[in-house]
Amino acid sequence: MIKADIGNNAGRIWQYLDEKGESTLADIKKDLLLKGSEARMALGWLARENKIFLYGDEDNWSVILLY
């Protein structure tokens, strides 16, 4: 996976959270058809930019968009 793909997936996740609100990692992966590694890398990108807040344990993360 290249950096552009990670950035594109981060954008897709940001838009998803903007529309849906708080979501779980499982829902994000299912609804956006992302592999676990793709979703985690994109969430890392968003977390590094302080765009999201993650909580829960590794198997059941919840994600909130920060504006």
Coordinates of N, CA, C and O in Angstrom, one line a residue:
M1 N 0.9 -1.2 0.0 CA 0.0 0.0 0.0 C 0.9 1.2 0.0 O 1.8 1.3 0.7
I2 N 0.5 2.2 -0.9 CA 1.3 3.4 -0.9 C 0.7 4.5 -0.1 O -0.5 4.4 0.3
K3 N 1.5 5.5 0.1 CA 1.1 6.6 1.0 C -0.2 7.3 0.5 O -1.1 7.6 1.3
A4 N -0.4 7.4 -0.8 CA -1.6 8.0 -1.4 C -2.8 7.2 -1.1 O -3.9 7.7 -0.8
D5 N -2.7 5.8 -1.1 CA -3.8 5.0 -0.7 C -4.2 5.2 0.7 O -5.4 5.2 1.0
I6 N -3.3 5.3 1.6 CA -3.6 5.5 3.0 C -4.3 6.8 3.2 O -5.3 6.9 3.9
G7 N -3.8 7.9 2.5 CA -4.4 9.2 2.6 C -5.8 9.2 2.0 O -6.7 9.8 2.6
N8 N -6.0 8.5 0.9 CA -7.4 8.4 0.3 C -8.3 7.6 1.3 O -9.5 8.1 1.5
N9 N -7.9 6.6 1.9 CA -8.7 5.8 2.9 C -9.0 6.7 4.1 O -10.1 6.7 4.6
A10 N -8.0 7.5 4.5 CA -8.2 8.4 5.6 C -9.3 9.4 5.3 O -10.2 9.7 6.1
G11 N -9.3 9.9 4.1 CA -10.4 10.8 3.6 C -11.7 10.2 3.6 O -12.7 10.8 4.0
R12 N -11.8 8.9 3.1 CA -13.0 8.2 3.1 C -13.6 8.0 4.5 O -14.8 8.1 4.8
I13 N -12.7 7.6 5.4 CA -13.1 7.4 6.8 C -13.6 8.7 7.4 O -14.6 8.8 8.1
W14 N -12.9 9.8 7.2 CA -13.3 11.1 7.7 C -14.7 11.5 7.2 O -15.5 11.9 8.0
Q15 N -15.0 11.3 5.9 CA -16.3 11.6 5.4 C -17.3 10.7 6.0 O -18.5 11.1 6.3
Y16 N -17.0 9.4 6.2 CA -17.9 8.5 6.8 C -18.3 8.9 8.2 O -19.5 8.9 8.6
L17 N -17.3 9.2 9.0 CA -17.6 9.7 10.4 C -18.3 11.0 10.4 O -19.2 11.2 11.3
D18 N -18.1 11.9 9.4 CA -18.8 13.1 9.4 C -20.3 12.9 9.1 O -21.1 13.6 9.7
E19 N -20.6 11.9 8.3 CA -22.0 11.6 8.0 C -22.6 10.7 9.1 O -23.8 11.0 9.4
K20 N -21.9 9.7 9.6 CA -22.5 8.7 10.5 C -22.4 9.0 11.9 O -23.1 8.5 12.8
G21 N -21.3 9.8 12.3 CA -21.0 10.0 13.7 C -20.2 8.9 14.2 O -19.5 8.2 13.5
E22 N -20.1 8.8 15.5 CA -19.3 7.8 16.2 C -19.6 6.4 15.6 O -20.7 6.0 15.4
S23 N -18.5 5.7 15.4 CA -18.6 4.4 14.8 C -17.5 3.4 15.3 O -16.5 3.9 15.9
T24 N -17.8 2.2 15.2 CA -16.8 1.2 15.6 C -15.8 0.9 14.4 O -16.2 1.1 13.2
L25 N -14.7 0.4 14.7 CA -13.7 -0.1 13.7 C -14.4 -1.1 12.8 O -14.3 -1.1 11.6
A26 N -15.1 -2.0 13.4 CA -15.8 -3.1 12.6 C -16.8 -2.5 11.6 O -16.8 -3.0 10.5
D27 N -17.5 -1.5 12.0 CA -18.5 -0.9 11.1 C -17.8 -0.2 10.0 O -18.2 -0.2 8.8
I28 N -16.7 0.5 10.3 CA -16.0 1.3 9.3 C -15.4 0.3 8.2 O -15.6 0.6 7.1
K29 N -14.8 -0.8 8.7 CA -14.3 -1.7 7.8 C -15.4 -2.3 6.9 O -15.2 -2.4 5.7
K30 N -16.5 -2.7 7.5 CA -17.6 -3.3 6.8 C -18.2 -2.4 5.8 O -18.4 -2.7 4.6
D31 N -18.5 -1.2 6.2 CA -19.2 -0.2 5.3 C -18.4 0.3 4.2 O -18.9 0.7 3.2
L32 N -17.1 0.5 4.5 CA -16.2 1.0 3.5 C -15.4 0.0 2.7 O -14.5 0.3 1.9
L33 N -15.7 -1.3 3.0 CA -15.0 -2.4 2.4 C -13.5 -2.3 2.5 O -12.8 -2.5 1.5
L34 N -13.0 -2.1 3.7 CA -11.6 -2.0 3.9 C -11.1 -3.2 4.7 O -11.8 -3.7 5.5
K35 N -9.8 -3.6 4.4 CA -9.2 -4.6 5.2 C -8.8 -4.0 6.5 O -8.7 -2.8 6.6
G36 N -8.5 -4.9 7.5 CA -8.1 -4.4 8.8 C -6.9 -3.5 8.8 O -6.9 -2.4 9.4
S37 N -5.9 -3.9 8.0 CA -4.6 -3.1 7.9 C -4.9 -1.8 7.2 O -4.3 -0.8 7.6
E38 N -5.7 -1.8 6.2 CA -6.0 -0.5 5.5 C -6.7 0.5 6.5 O -6.4 1.7 6.5
A39 N -7.7 0.0 7.2 CA -8.4 0.8 8.1 C -7.5 1.3 9.3 O -7.6 2.5 9.6
R40 N -6.7 0.5 9.8 CA -5.8 0.9 10.9 C -4.8 1.9 10.5 O -4.5 2.9 11.2
M41 N -4.2 1.7 9.3 CA -3.3 2.7 8.8 C -3.9 4.1 8.5 O -3.4 5.1 8.9
A42 N -5.1 4.1 8.0 CA -5.9 5.3 7.7 C -6.3 6.0 9.1 O -6.2 7.2 9.2
L43 N -6.7 5.2 10.0 CA -7.0 5.7 11.4 C -5.7 6.3 12.0 O -5.8 7.3 12.7
G44 N -4.6 5.7 11.8 CA -3.4 6.2 12.3 C -3.0 7.6 11.7 O -2.6 8.5 12.4
W45 N -3.3 7.7 10.4 CA -3.1 9.0 9.7 C -4.0 10.0 10.4 O -3.5 11.1 10.7
L46 N -5.2 9.7 10.6 CA -6.2 10.7 11.1 C -5.8 11.0 12.6 O -5.9 12.2 13.0
A47 N -5.4 10.0 13.3 CA -5.0 10.2 14.7 C -3.8 11.1 14.8 O -3.7 12.0 15.7
R48 N -2.8 10.9 14.0 CA -1.6 11.7 13.9 C -2.0 13.2 13.7 O -1.3 14.1 14.2
E49 N -3.0 13.4 12.9 CA -3.4 14.8 12.5 C -4.4 15.3 13.6 O -5.0 16.4 13.3
N50 N -4.7 14.6 14.6 CA -5.6 15.0 15.7 C -7.0 15.2 15.1 O -7.7 16.1 15.5
K51 N -7.4 14.3 14.2 CA -8.7 14.4 13.5 C -9.8 13.5 14.2 O -11.0 13.7 14.0
I52 N -9.3 12.5 15.0 CA -10.2 11.5 15.6 C -9.7 11.2 17.0 O -8.6 11.5 17.4
F53 N -10.7 10.7 17.7 CA -10.4 10.2 19.1 C -10.8 8.7 19.1 O -11.9 8.3 18.6
L54 N -9.9 7.8 19.5 CA -10.1 6.4 19.6 C -10.2 6.0 21.0 O -9.5 6.4 21.9
Y55 N -11.2 5.1 21.3 CA -11.2 4.5 22.6 C -11.8 3.1 22.6 O -12.3 2.6 21.6
G56 N -11.6 2.3 23.6 CA -11.9 0.9 23.7 C -10.7 0.1 23.6 O -9.6 0.6 23.6
D57 N -10.9 -1.2 23.5 CA -9.8 -2.1 23.4 C -9.5 -2.4 21.9 O -10.3 -2.1 21.1
E58 N -8.4 -3.1 21.7 CA -7.9 -3.3 20.3 C -8.9 -4.0 19.4 O -9.0 -3.8 18.2
D59 N -9.7 -4.9 20.0 CA -10.7 -5.7 19.3 C -12.0 -5.0 19.1 O -12.8 -5.5 18.3
N60 N -12.2 -3.9 19.8 CA -13.5 -3.2 19.7 C -13.3 -1.7 19.9 O -13.9 -1.1 20.8
W61 N -12.6 -1.1 19.0 CA -12.4 0.3 19.0 C -13.6 1.1 18.6 O -14.4 0.6 17.7
S62 N -13.8 2.2 19.2 CA -14.8 3.2 18.7 C -14.1 4.4 18.3 O -13.0 4.8 18.9
V63 N -14.6 5.1 17.3 CA -13.9 6.3 16.7 C -14.9 7.4 16.7 O -16.0 7.3 16.3
I64 N -14.4 8.6 17.1 CA -15.1 9.8 17.1 C -14.3 10.9 16.3 O -13.1 11.0 16.5
L65 N -15.0 11.6 15.4 CA -14.4 12.6 14.6 C -14.3 13.9 15.5 O -15.2 14.3 16.2
L66 N -13.1 14.5 15.5 CA -12.9 15.7 16.2 C -12.9 16.9 15.1 O -12.2 16.8 14.1
Y67 N -13.6 17.9 15.4 CA -13.7 19.0 14.4 C -12.8 20.1 14.8 O -12.4 20.4 15.7

